[in-house]
Amino acid sequence: MARSENQKQKLLALLDIFKKNTDEQHGITMAQIISELNALGIKAERKTIYMDIGVLNDYGYEIEGNKSGGTYYYSLITRDFELPELKLLVDAVQASKFISEKRSNELIKKIENQASKYQATELQRQVYVANRVKTNYESVYYNIDNLNLAINRNSKIQFDYYEWTRNKEMKIRENGHKTDISPWALTWDDENYYMVAFDGESGSIKHYRVDKMRRIKLLDTARDGKAQFKEFDMALYAKKVFGMFTGNEKNVKIQFDNRLIGVVIDRFGKDVMIIPKDENSFTINVRVNISNMFFGWIIGLGEGVKILEPESVVDELKNEIARLNKQYE
């Protein structure tokens, strides 16, 4: 490459040098900057570099020079992401079941590129992707992109919905070819991505695991379900649907020991009405989808919780307990 062409890249190269080699705790000397530029085939003098640093500062990049031991060290102070924010992003990628191990490592590497080489070592200490429960489906990225595109274009979609077999292979579910689905929202629940949509065939709101969807196709048909989703509250939906297991939606009155108040708020939010029963317990009235996941949550809390009403739900729980008792006799 000709020298003049290299010179045109000098400002961008200089910014990359600052991003990679400096942060609030680490700086770089002018001699090191010139050496880094030379390694890229870019000749530079101190005077022009001072001018370039001024241009970067004027554009919004805060580059400071501080004297230490008789030498000036220059550092890029402002970044798009702070180190704690990058750590949060790494944690989120690691925890996401719907992102494969390969994709997780690729994403984390890109996140590291947002940090200096010194900060990247701190992020590396957090990388424990291997042996975590992860999908092996590489196209989840593209599923999410297609679903967002369908929502933005107000388009129906069709897709095949898959499930695991005992041989640890994915196969299309019975009645898994979906042809009349109107996507309205994407949500993340229990480390999985879900699409919430209006099913034209059943006329109801349903949800689907994004990593189990295959061959998504946007249709030239406008979405249905606008009236149903007009007052739709995604947060409320997530509260009602335990672990994204559907069931008949009912109003339920539940009694809790006072020590479980944190569990209740974590599950139903701070807006849930707490009704004192006595000095040791309280009740709540919530609308939930009655499913085995809901009963499992109740049973898992032990003696400190009891369903009071309606009687039909109490009976369902008794029947489930009786079934479990018989199963383990």
C-alpha atoms as a printed R data frame, in Angstrom:
    type eleno elety resid chain resno       x       y      z
1   ATOM     1    CA   MET     A     1   0.000   0.000  0.000
2   ATOM     2    CA   ALA     A     2   1.335   3.440 -0.864
3   ATOM     3    CA   ARG     A     3   2.542   5.665  1.941
4   ATOM     4    CA   SER     A     4  -0.060   8.362  1.126
5   ATOM     5    CA   GLU     A     5  -2.849   5.824  1.488
6   ATOM     6    CA   ASN     A     6  -1.476   4.803  4.893
7   ATOM     7    CA   GLN     A     7  -1.424   8.438  5.983
8   ATOM     8    CA   LYS     A     8  -5.145   8.740  5.256
9   ATOM     9    CA   GLN     A     9  -5.741   6.042  7.870
10  ATOM    10    CA   LYS     A    10  -3.642   7.729 10.554
11  ATOM    11    CA   LEU     A    11  -6.475   9.244 12.582
12  ATOM    12    CA   LEU     A    12  -8.425   5.949 12.685
13  ATOM    13    CA   ALA     A    13  -5.268   4.002 13.493
14  ATOM    14    CA   LEU     A    14  -4.446   6.424 16.293
15  ATOM    15    CA   LEU     A    15  -7.905   5.976 17.802
16  ATOM    16    CA   ASP     A    16  -7.532   2.168 17.652
17  ATOM    17    CA   ILE     A    17  -4.164   2.414 19.402
18  ATOM    18    CA   PHE     A    18  -5.725   4.415 22.231
19  ATOM    19    CA   LYS     A    19  -8.685   2.030 22.514
20  ATOM    20    CA   LYS     A    20  -6.484  -1.060 22.663
21  ATOM    21    CA   ASN     A    21  -3.575   0.162 24.763
22  ATOM    22    CA   THR     A    22  -5.037   2.686 27.205
23  ATOM    23    CA   ASP     A    23  -7.750   3.193 29.797
24  ATOM    24    CA   GLU     A    24  -8.147   5.250 32.976
25  ATOM    25    CA   GLN     A    25  -5.397   3.256 34.721
26  ATOM    26    CA   HIS     A    26  -3.012   2.753 31.784
27  ATOM    27    CA   GLY     A    27  -1.413   5.218 29.412
28  ATOM    28    CA   ILE     A    28   0.952   5.209 26.430
29  ATOM    29    CA   THR     A    29   3.926   7.454 25.734
30  ATOM    30    CA   MET     A    30   4.408   9.514 22.596
31  ATOM    31    CA   ALA     A    31   7.351   7.297 21.609
32  ATOM    32    CA   GLN     A    32   5.120   4.220 21.927
33  ATOM    33    CA   ILE     A    33   2.412   5.876 19.831
34  ATOM    34    CA   ILE     A    34   4.930   6.637 17.062
35  ATOM    35    CA   SER     A    35   6.234   3.052 17.245
36  ATOM    36    CA   GLU     A    36   2.701   1.605 16.994
37  ATOM    37    CA   LEU     A    37   1.956   3.790 13.974
38  ATOM    38    CA   ASN     A    38   5.258   2.815 12.326
39  ATOM    39    CA   ALA     A    39   4.345  -0.860 12.766
40  ATOM    40    CA   LEU     A    40   1.228  -0.101 10.678
41  ATOM    41    CA   GLY     A    41   3.320   1.577  7.985
42  ATOM    42    CA   ILE     A    42   2.273   5.080  9.050
43  ATOM    43    CA   LYS     A    43   4.995   7.678  9.531
44  ATOM    44    CA   ALA     A    44   4.181  10.366 12.068
45  ATOM    45    CA   GLU     A    45   5.829  13.184 14.002
46  ATOM    46    CA   ARG     A    46   5.039  14.414 17.499
47  ATOM    47    CA   LYS     A    47   3.615  17.694 16.211
48  ATOM    48    CA   THR     A    48   1.070  16.057 13.895
49  ATOM    49    CA   ILE     A    49   0.091  13.512 16.573
50  ATOM    50    CA   TYR     A    50  -0.624  16.362 19.020
51  ATOM    51    CA   MET     A    51  -2.867  17.881 16.349
52  ATOM    52    CA   ASP     A    52  -4.607  14.527 15.758
53  ATOM    53    CA   ILE     A    53  -5.228  14.112 19.491
54  ATOM    54    CA   GLY     A    54  -6.780  17.571 19.456
55  ATOM    55    CA   VAL     A    55  -9.079  16.546 16.600
56  ATOM    56    CA   LEU     A    56 -10.178  13.412 18.488
57  ATOM    57    CA   ASN     A    57 -10.850  15.479 21.609
58  ATOM    58    CA   ASP     A    58 -12.885  17.972 19.605
59  ATOM    59    CA   TYR     A    59 -14.928  15.094 18.176
60  ATOM    60    CA   GLY     A    60 -15.803  13.843 21.658
61  ATOM    61    CA   TYR     A    61 -13.058  11.371 22.567
62  ATOM    62    CA   GLU     A    62 -11.595  12.454 25.888
63  ATOM    63    CA   ILE     A    63  -7.844  11.833 25.673
64  ATOM    64    CA   GLU     A    64  -5.788  13.028 28.644
65  ATOM    65    CA   GLY     A    65  -2.045  13.465 29.081
66  ATOM    66    CA   ASN     A    66  -0.562  13.005 32.556
67  ATOM    67    CA   LYS     A    67   3.055  13.346 33.614
68  ATOM    68    CA   SER     A    68   4.628  10.532 35.634
69  ATOM    69    CA   GLY     A    69   8.335  10.200 36.374
70  ATOM    70    CA   GLY     A    70   9.219  12.923 33.920
71  ATOM    71    CA   THR     A    71   7.273  11.276 31.051
72  ATOM    72    CA   TYR     A    72   3.848  12.087 29.640
73  ATOM    73    CA   TYR     A    73   1.381   9.226 29.313
74  ATOM    74    CA   TYR     A    74  -1.727   9.612 27.141
75  ATOM    75    CA   SER     A    75  -4.979   7.752 27.832
76  ATOM    76    CA   LEU     A    76  -8.410   7.436 26.293
77  ATOM    77    CA   ILE     A    77 -10.796   8.149 29.180
78  ATOM    78    CA   THR     A    78 -14.246   7.970 27.579
79  ATOM    79    CA   ARG     A    79 -15.511   4.705 26.085
80  ATOM    80    CA   ASP     A    80 -18.805   3.460 24.707
81  ATOM    81    CA   PHE     A    81 -19.017   0.951 27.593
82  ATOM    82    CA   GLU     A    82 -17.647   1.015 31.118
83  ATOM    83    CA   LEU     A    83 -15.940  -2.141 32.408
84  ATOM    84    CA   PRO     A    84 -18.842  -3.103 34.744
85  ATOM    85    CA   GLU     A    85 -21.220  -2.816 31.766
86  ATOM    86    CA   LEU     A    86 -19.010  -5.119 29.682
87  ATOM    87    CA   LYS     A    87 -18.930  -7.635 32.539
88  ATOM    88    CA   LEU     A    88 -22.733  -7.588 32.632
89  ATOM    89    CA   LEU     A    89 -22.858  -8.250 28.893
90  ATOM    90    CA   VAL     A    90 -20.431 -11.168 29.248
91  ATOM    91    CA   ASP     A    91 -22.543 -12.618 32.077
92  ATOM    92    CA   ALA     A    92 -25.706 -12.293 29.978
93  ATOM    93    CA   VAL     A    93 -24.109 -14.085 27.021
94  ATOM    94    CA   GLN     A    94 -22.809 -16.860 29.265
95  ATOM    95    CA   ALA     A    95 -26.190 -17.371 30.914
96  ATOM    96    CA   SER     A    96 -28.144 -17.485 27.661
97  ATOM    97    CA   LYS     A    97 -29.143 -21.041 26.801
98  ATOM    98    CA   PHE     A    98 -30.346 -19.969 23.366
99  ATOM    99    CA   ILE     A    99 -26.822 -18.908 22.271
100 ATOM   100    CA   SER     A   100 -24.548 -21.810 21.347
101 ATOM   101    CA   GLU     A   101 -21.113 -22.211 22.950
102 ATOM   102    CA   LYS     A   102 -19.418 -21.288 19.672
103 ATOM   103    CA   ARG     A   103 -21.527 -18.152 19.235
104 ATOM   104    CA   SER     A   104 -21.058 -17.256 22.909
105 ATOM   105    CA   ASN     A   105 -17.284 -17.318 22.559
106 ATOM   106    CA   GLU     A   106 -17.492 -15.233 19.378
107 ATOM   107    CA   LEU     A   107 -19.733 -12.664 21.075
108 ATOM   108    CA   ILE     A   108 -17.525 -12.462 24.160
109 ATOM   109    CA   LYS     A   109 -14.508 -11.858 21.937
110 ATOM   110    CA   LYS     A   110 -16.349  -8.943 20.317
111 ATOM   111    CA   ILE     A   111 -17.242  -7.593 23.758
112 ATOM   112    CA   GLU     A   112 -13.563  -7.799 24.722
113 ATOM   113    CA   ASN     A   113 -12.743  -5.622 21.724
114 ATOM   114    CA   GLN     A   114 -14.740  -2.835 23.382
115 ATOM   115    CA   ALA     A   115 -12.176  -2.792 26.218
116 ATOM   116    CA   SER     A   116  -8.476  -2.074 26.493
117 ATOM   117    CA   LYS     A   117  -6.122  -5.061 26.486
118 ATOM   118    CA   TYR     A   118  -5.795  -4.658 30.261
119 ATOM   119    CA   GLN     A   119  -9.558  -4.653 30.846
120 ATOM   120    CA   ALA     A   120  -9.964  -7.607 28.459
121 ATOM   121    CA   THR     A   121  -7.956  -9.788 30.858
122 ATOM   122    CA   GLU     A   122 -10.533  -9.061 33.571
123 ATOM   123    CA   LEU     A   123 -13.315 -10.113 31.213
124 ATOM   124    CA   GLN     A   124 -11.418 -13.291 30.315
125 ATOM   125    CA   ARG     A   125 -11.448 -14.343 33.963
126 ATOM   126    CA   GLN     A   126 -15.241 -14.462 33.688
127 ATOM   127    CA   VAL     A   127 -15.388 -16.708 30.612
128 ATOM   128    CA   TYR     A   128 -16.812 -20.084 31.703
129 ATOM   129    CA   VAL     A   129 -18.929 -21.023 28.694
130 ATOM   130    CA   ALA     A   130 -17.694 -24.620 28.338
131 ATOM   131    CA   ASN     A   131 -19.984 -27.318 29.777
132 ATOM   132    CA   ARG     A   132 -22.867 -24.911 30.367
133 ATOM   133    CA   VAL     A   133 -26.316 -25.873 29.115
134 ATOM   134    CA   LYS     A   134 -26.358 -24.353 25.638
135 ATOM   135    CA   THR     A   135 -28.290 -24.869 22.436
136 ATOM   136    CA   ASN     A   136 -26.420 -26.414 19.508
137 ATOM   137    CA   TYR     A   137 -28.558 -24.520 17.016
138 ATOM   138    CA   GLU     A   138 -26.391 -21.893 15.340
139 ATOM   139    CA   SER     A   139 -29.165 -19.954 13.585
140 ATOM   140    CA   VAL     A   140 -30.913 -18.461 16.640
141 ATOM   141    CA   TYR     A   141 -29.385 -15.088 15.703
142 ATOM   142    CA   TYR     A   142 -31.115 -15.189 12.348
143 ATOM   143    CA   ASN     A   143 -34.395 -16.368 13.879
144 ATOM   144    CA   ILE     A   144 -34.424 -13.332 16.164
145 ATOM   145    CA   ASP     A   145 -33.573 -11.055 13.248
146 ATOM   146    CA   ASN     A   146 -36.368 -12.523 11.097
147 ATOM   147    CA   LEU     A   147 -38.895 -12.214 13.914
148 ATOM   148    CA   ASN     A   148 -37.982  -8.581 14.559
149 ATOM   149    CA   LEU     A   149 -38.255  -7.936 10.834
150 ATOM   150    CA   ALA     A   150 -41.726  -9.524 10.732
151 ATOM   151    CA   ILE     A   151 -42.866  -7.416 13.702
152 ATOM   152    CA   ASN     A   152 -41.529  -4.215 12.117
153 ATOM   153    CA   ARG     A   153 -43.142  -5.052  8.765
154 ATOM   154    CA   ASN     A   154 -46.443  -6.114 10.356
155 ATOM   155    CA   SER     A   155 -46.142  -9.491  8.632
156 ATOM   156    CA   LYS     A   156 -47.466 -12.929  9.484
157 ATOM   157    CA   ILE     A   157 -44.993 -15.793  9.482
158 ATOM   158    CA   GLN     A   158 -44.904 -19.522  8.974
159 ATOM   159    CA   PHE     A   159 -42.374 -21.904 10.531
160 ATOM   160    CA   ASP     A   160 -41.760 -25.441 11.729
161 ATOM   161    CA   TYR     A   161 -41.717 -26.039 15.468
162 ATOM   162    CA   TYR     A   162 -39.354 -28.719 16.762
163 ATOM   163    CA   GLU     A   163 -38.888 -30.737 19.964
164 ATOM   164    CA   TRP     A   164 -36.246 -33.021 21.484
165 ATOM   165    CA   THR     A   165 -36.440 -36.797 21.118
166 ATOM   166    CA   ARG     A   166 -35.126 -39.396 23.535
167 ATOM   167    CA   ASN     A   167 -32.178 -39.841 21.165
168 ATOM   168    CA   LYS     A   168 -31.231 -36.204 21.867
169 ATOM   169    CA   GLU     A   169 -32.203 -35.171 18.365
170 ATOM   170    CA   MET     A   170 -34.589 -32.482 17.226
171 ATOM   171    CA   LYS     A   171 -37.666 -33.447 15.213
172 ATOM   172    CA   ILE     A   172 -40.695 -31.497 14.070
173 ATOM   173    CA   ARG     A   173 -43.544 -31.685 16.580
174 ATOM   174    CA   GLU     A   174 -46.871 -33.243 15.804
175 ATOM   175    CA   ASN     A   175 -48.869 -30.400 14.223
176 ATOM   176    CA   GLY     A   176 -45.607 -28.451 14.276
177 ATOM   177    CA   HIS     A   177 -45.997 -26.793 10.865
178 ATOM   178    CA   LYS     A   178 -47.366 -23.341 11.740
179 ATOM   179    CA   THR     A   179 -48.802 -21.330  8.871
180 ATOM   180    CA   ASP     A   180 -50.966 -18.583 10.404
181 ATOM   181    CA   ILE     A   181 -48.885 -16.933 13.135
182 ATOM   182    CA   SER     A   182 -48.743 -13.195 13.870
183 ATOM   183    CA   PRO     A   183 -45.640 -12.304 15.940
184 ATOM   184    CA   TRP     A   184 -46.096  -9.404 18.359
185 ATOM   185    CA   ALA     A   185 -43.293  -9.552 20.911
186 ATOM   186    CA   LEU     A   186 -40.039 -11.228 21.937
187 ATOM   187    CA   THR     A   187 -39.295 -11.961 25.569
188 ATOM   188    CA   TRP     A   188 -36.512 -13.573 27.582
189 ATOM   189    CA   ASP     A   189 -37.661 -15.921 30.342
190 ATOM   190    CA   ASP     A   190 -35.702 -18.490 32.361
191 ATOM   191    CA   GLU     A   191 -32.612 -17.972 30.144
192 ATOM   192    CA   ASN     A   192 -34.568 -18.704 26.954
193 ATOM   193    CA   TYR     A   193 -35.914 -16.472 24.170
194 ATOM   194    CA   TYR     A   194 -39.626 -16.712 23.352
195 ATOM   195    CA   MET     A   195 -41.824 -15.253 20.642
196 ATOM   196    CA   VAL     A   196 -45.274 -14.211 21.803
197 ATOM   197    CA   ALA     A   197 -47.756 -14.319 18.955
198 ATOM   198    CA   PHE     A   198 -51.384 -14.534 17.905
199 ATOM   199    CA   ASP     A   199 -52.293 -17.953 16.544
200 ATOM   200    CA   GLY     A   200 -54.842 -17.422 13.774
201 ATOM   201    CA   GLU     A   201 -55.954 -21.051 13.811
202 ATOM   202    CA   SER     A   202 -56.895 -21.134 17.503
203 ATOM   203    CA   GLY     A   203 -57.623 -17.412 17.852
204 ATOM   204    CA   SER     A   204 -55.472 -17.142 20.988
205 ATOM   205    CA   ILE     A   205 -52.160 -15.733 22.233
206 ATOM   206    CA   LYS     A   206 -49.368 -18.318 22.360
207 ATOM   207    CA   HIS     A   207 -45.615 -18.384 22.839
208 ATOM   208    CA   TYR     A   208 -42.832 -20.377 21.156
209 ATOM   209    CA   ARG     A   209 -39.188 -21.038 22.037
210 ATOM   210    CA   VAL     A   210 -37.108 -19.231 19.422
211 ATOM   211    CA   ASP     A   211 -34.351 -21.866 19.404
212 ATOM   212    CA   LYS     A   212 -36.941 -24.549 18.502
213 ATOM   213    CA   MET     A   213 -38.221 -22.665 15.468
214 ATOM   214    CA   ARG     A   214 -36.992 -23.658 12.018
215 ATOM   215    CA   ARG     A   215 -37.492 -22.379  8.451
216 ATOM   216    CA   ILE     A   216 -39.122 -19.084  9.407
217 ATOM   217    CA   LYS     A   217 -40.719 -17.386  6.403
218 ATOM   218    CA   LEU     A   218 -42.277 -13.919  6.290
219 ATOM   219    CA   LEU     A   219 -45.641 -13.862  4.556
220 ATOM   220    CA   ASP     A   220 -47.226 -11.121  2.457
221 ATOM   221    CA   THR     A   221 -50.142 -10.964  4.875
222 ATOM   222    CA   ALA     A   222 -50.739  -8.396  7.618
223 ATOM   223    CA   ARG     A   223 -50.733  -9.638 11.205
224 ATOM   224    CA   ASP     A   224 -53.884 -10.548 13.115
225 ATOM   225    CA   GLY     A   225 -54.480 -10.063 16.824
226 ATOM   226    CA   LYS     A   226 -54.194  -6.281 17.039
227 ATOM   227    CA   ALA     A   227 -57.209  -6.051 19.349
228 ATOM   228    CA   GLN     A   228 -55.874  -8.816 21.614
229 ATOM   229    CA   PHE     A   229 -52.464  -7.162 21.897
230 ATOM   230    CA   LYS     A   230 -53.745  -3.600 22.258
231 ATOM   231    CA   GLU     A   231 -53.864  -3.945 26.040
232 ATOM   232    CA   PHE     A   232 -51.247  -6.717 26.225
233 ATOM   233    CA   ASP     A   233 -48.771  -6.390 29.105
234 ATOM   234    CA   MET     A   234 -45.635  -8.472 28.507
235 ATOM   235    CA   ALA     A   235 -44.449  -8.171 32.116
236 ATOM   236    CA   LEU     A   236 -47.849  -9.247 33.441
237 ATOM   237    CA   TYR     A   237 -47.906 -12.162 30.997
238 ATOM   238    CA   ALA     A   238 -44.515 -13.374 32.285
239 ATOM   239    CA   LYS     A   239 -45.784 -13.210 35.884
240 ATOM   240    CA   LYS     A   240 -48.819 -15.337 35.082
241 ATOM   241    CA   VAL     A   241 -47.048 -17.959 32.982
242 ATOM   242    CA   PHE     A   242 -44.692 -19.978 35.166
243 ATOM   243    CA   GLY     A   243 -41.669 -21.137 33.198
244 ATOM   244    CA   MET     A   244 -43.635 -20.400 30.033
245 ATOM   245    CA   PHE     A   245 -45.909 -23.399 30.719
246 ATOM   246    CA   THR     A   246 -49.456 -22.591 29.701
247 ATOM   247    CA   GLY     A   247 -52.653 -23.552 31.502
248 ATOM   248    CA   ASN     A   248 -56.092 -22.222 32.371
249 ATOM   249    CA   GLU     A   249 -55.827 -18.700 33.720
250 ATOM   250    CA   LYS     A   250 -57.506 -18.208 37.116
251 ATOM   251    CA   ASN     A   251 -57.607 -15.827 40.061
252 ATOM   252    CA   VAL     A   252 -55.909 -17.495 43.016
253 ATOM   253    CA   LYS     A   253 -55.678 -16.532 46.679
254 ATOM   254    CA   ILE     A   254 -52.442 -17.697 48.318
255 ATOM   255    CA   GLN     A   255 -51.234 -17.451 51.923
256 ATOM   256    CA   PHE     A   256 -47.514 -16.955 52.680
257 ATOM   257    CA   ASP     A   257 -45.372 -16.770 55.802
258 ATOM   258    CA   ASN     A   258 -43.889 -13.290 56.254
259 ATOM   259    CA   ARG     A   259 -40.374 -14.642 55.578
260 ATOM   260    CA   LEU     A   260 -41.404 -15.340 51.964
261 ATOM   261    CA   ILE     A   261 -42.228 -11.735 51.097
262 ATOM   262    CA   GLY     A   262 -39.064 -11.473 48.991
263 ATOM   263    CA   VAL     A   263 -40.053 -14.554 46.984
264 ATOM   264    CA   VAL     A   264 -43.483 -13.057 46.304
265 ATOM   265    CA   ILE     A   265 -42.091  -9.700 45.164
266 ATOM   266    CA   ASP     A   266 -39.467 -11.413 42.964
267 ATOM   267    CA   ARG     A   267 -42.220 -13.424 41.271
268 ATOM   268    CA   PHE     A   268 -45.117 -10.941 41.060
269 ATOM   269    CA   GLY     A   269 -43.440  -7.536 41.407
270 ATOM   270    CA   LYS     A   270 -43.771  -4.695 43.905
271 ATOM   271    CA   ASP     A   271 -47.256  -3.791 42.709
272 ATOM   272    CA   VAL     A   272 -48.791  -6.985 44.119
273 ATOM   273    CA   MET     A   273 -51.230  -6.178 46.958
274 ATOM   274    CA   ILE     A   274 -50.095  -7.633 50.296
275 ATOM   275    CA   ILE     A   275 -53.004  -8.370 52.665
276 ATOM   276    CA   PRO     A   276 -51.944  -9.103 56.280
277 ATOM   277    CA   LYS     A   277 -53.641 -12.244 57.670
278 ATOM   278    CA   ASP     A   278 -52.056 -12.261 61.125
279 ATOM   279    CA   GLU     A   279 -48.727 -11.165 62.568
280 ATOM   280    CA   ASN     A   280 -46.911 -14.101 60.934
281 ATOM   281    CA   SER     A   281 -48.512 -14.354 57.496
282 ATOM   282    CA   PHE     A   282 -50.173 -12.523 54.621
283 ATOM   283    CA   THR     A   283 -52.245 -13.319 51.539
284 ATOM   284    CA   ILE     A   284 -52.206 -12.192 47.922
285 ATOM   285    CA   ASN     A   285 -54.727 -12.434 45.101
286 ATOM   286    CA   VAL     A   286 -53.078 -13.010 41.739
287 ATOM   287    CA   ARG     A   287 -54.070 -14.191 38.297
288 ATOM   288    CA   VAL     A   288 -51.912 -17.112 37.125
289 ATOM   289    CA   ASN     A   289 -51.910 -19.901 34.571
290 ATOM   290    CA   ILE     A   290 -52.624 -23.117 36.466
291 ATOM   291    CA   SER     A   291 -49.996 -25.664 35.441
292 ATOM   292    CA   ASN     A   292 -47.727 -28.275 36.996
293 ATOM   293    CA   MET     A   293 -44.950 -25.670 36.950
294 ATOM   294    CA   PHE     A   294 -47.099 -23.427 39.141
295 ATOM   295    CA   PHE     A   295 -47.870 -26.302 41.520
296 ATOM   296    CA   GLY     A   296 -44.173 -27.204 41.574
297 ATOM   297    CA   TRP     A   297 -43.343 -23.646 42.600
298 ATOM   298    CA   ILE     A   298 -45.927 -23.795 45.413
299 ATOM   299    CA   ILE     A   299 -44.716 -27.192 46.661
300 ATOM   300    CA   GLY     A   300 -41.082 -26.095 46.480
301 ATOM   301    CA   LEU     A   301 -41.735 -23.280 48.967
302 ATOM   302    CA   GLY     A   302 -42.694 -25.853 51.617
303 ATOM   303    CA   GLU     A   303 -44.827 -25.221 54.686
304 ATOM   304    CA   GLY     A   304 -44.710 -21.448 54.332
305 ATOM   305    CA   VAL     A   305 -47.266 -21.292 51.512
306 ATOM   306    CA   LYS     A   306 -50.825 -22.520 50.986
307 ATOM   307    CA   ILE     A   307 -53.400 -22.033 48.233
308 ATOM   308    CA   LEU     A   308 -56.671 -20.904 49.815
309 ATOM   309    CA   GLU     A   309 -58.978 -20.270 46.856
310 ATOM   310    CA   PRO     A   310 -60.592 -21.236 44.580
311 ATOM   311    CA   GLU     A   311 -61.506 -24.722 45.745
312 ATOM   312    CA   SER     A   312 -61.094 -26.092 42.216
313 ATOM   313    CA   VAL     A   313 -57.386 -25.143 42.190
314 ATOM   314    CA   VAL     A   314 -56.927 -26.586 45.701
315 ATOM   315    CA   ASP     A   315 -58.459 -29.819 44.425
316 ATOM   316    CA   GLU     A   316 -56.171 -29.815 41.386
317 ATOM   317    CA   LEU     A   317 -53.162 -29.512 43.680
318 ATOM   318    CA   LYS     A   318 -54.455 -32.323 45.925
319 ATOM   319    CA   ASN     A   319 -54.891 -34.525 42.867
320 ATOM   320    CA   GLU     A   320 -51.365 -33.732 41.716
321 ATOM   321    CA   ILE     A   321 -49.974 -34.572 45.170
322 ATOM   322    CA   ALA     A   322 -51.957 -37.845 45.163
323 ATOM   323    CA   ARG     A   323 -50.600 -38.656 41.700
324 ATOM   324    CA   LEU     A   324 -47.040 -37.988 42.828
325 ATOM   325    CA   ASN     A   325 -47.553 -40.084 45.954
326 ATOM   326    CA   LYS     A   326 -48.831 -42.991 43.849
327 ATOM   327    CA   GLN     A   327 -45.996 -42.561 41.355
328 ATOM   328    CA   TYR     A   328 -43.389 -42.950 44.067
329 ATOM   329    CA   GLU     A   329 -45.038 -45.722 46.072
